[in-house]
């Protein structure tokens, strides 16, 4: 699955909500084709980007967080800043488009 740092229901509060920097959470699933398509894009961005971190959350293994944020489709990318979701994007997209959409709230 993803090469991004994983978070779980147990670590979500510490890793995402308490983070001093914005965190983009990739709500993903191993069976999801579009999730596999966006994985390399997110990996590239994670290696290049210093304004925010990117983590992945397996929706099947972490139902509490998935339900708490109303995630119904994968992949859902949700940017958290100061413990609050500030942007939510559903579906795979190219790197340039994803960065442009995130720039609006960074």
XYZ file of C-alpha atoms in Angstrom:
106
model
C 0.000 0.000 0.000
C 1.230 3.510 0.738
C 4.832 4.553 1.384
C 3.609 7.445 3.542
C 3.855 7.404 7.334
C 0.813 5.538 8.641
C -1.481 6.856 11.347
C -4.164 4.924 13.211
C -7.204 5.626 15.355
C -4.833 5.432 18.353
C -2.179 7.828 16.972
C -4.357 10.255 14.992
C -4.735 12.856 17.763
C -0.987 13.023 18.461
C 0.220 12.775 14.856
C -2.382 14.972 13.151
C -4.494 17.052 15.519
C -1.602 18.078 17.793
C 0.843 18.765 14.951
C 2.488 22.188 14.792
C 2.580 21.978 10.990
C -0.331 21.276 8.638
C -0.906 17.580 7.924
C -2.484 16.120 4.784
C -4.213 12.850 5.657
C -4.672 10.321 2.856
C -7.726 8.235 3.793
C -6.988 5.122 1.764
C -7.701 1.400 1.341
C -5.653 -1.438 -0.104
C -8.458 -2.473 -2.464
C -8.916 1.048 -3.889
C -7.607 1.524 -7.444
C -7.574 5.353 -7.402
C -5.729 5.187 -4.054
C -2.951 3.184 -5.708
C -2.882 5.734 -8.548
C -2.354 8.703 -6.213
C 0.215 6.979 -3.956
C 3.246 7.891 -6.128
C 1.971 11.479 -6.463
C 1.708 11.805 -2.678
C 5.126 10.182 -2.255
C 6.682 12.761 -4.608
C 4.988 15.647 -2.823
C 6.021 14.313 0.615
C 9.664 14.168 -0.507
C 9.615 17.736 -1.885
C 7.223 19.652 0.374
C 8.248 21.390 3.590
C 5.049 23.367 4.289
C 3.106 20.291 5.437
C 3.430 16.572 6.226
C 1.533 13.765 4.535
C 0.313 10.667 6.367
C -1.949 7.794 5.391
C -4.831 6.235 7.282
C -6.202 2.820 6.259
C -9.980 3.246 6.436
C -10.649 -0.477 6.910
C -8.318 -0.772 9.915
C -9.302 2.582 11.464
C -13.085 2.967 11.404
C -13.334 5.464 14.293
C -11.353 8.245 12.611
C -12.889 7.462 9.232
C -16.413 7.822 10.661
C -15.528 10.868 12.779
C -14.631 12.834 9.645
C -17.429 11.452 7.466
C -15.127 9.797 4.949
C -17.214 7.724 2.535
C -15.114 7.649 -0.648
C -11.478 6.803 -1.219
C -9.114 8.356 -1.645
C -10.130 11.317 0.487
C -7.371 13.813 1.162
C -8.011 16.040 4.162
C -5.700 18.870 5.192
C -5.612 19.593 8.929
C -4.237 22.818 10.372
C -4.227 23.549 14.128
C -6.275 20.410 14.756
C -9.069 21.321 12.332
C -9.825 20.074 8.823
C -9.451 23.036 6.449
C -9.712 21.316 3.045
C -11.152 18.022 1.831
C -10.580 16.554 -1.629
C -12.077 13.325 -2.949
C -10.485 11.293 -5.732
C -7.118 10.963 -7.402
C -5.654 13.956 -9.224
C -2.378 14.932 -10.852
C 0.398 16.478 -8.750
C 0.091 19.980 -10.216
C -3.670 20.132 -9.617
C -3.376 18.767 -6.083
C -0.712 21.300 -5.144
C -2.768 24.139 -6.665
C -5.818 23.106 -4.626
C -3.774 22.884 -1.431
C -2.122 26.254 -2.081
C -5.537 27.858 -1.528
C -5.402 27.006 2.181
C -1.688 26.823 2.989
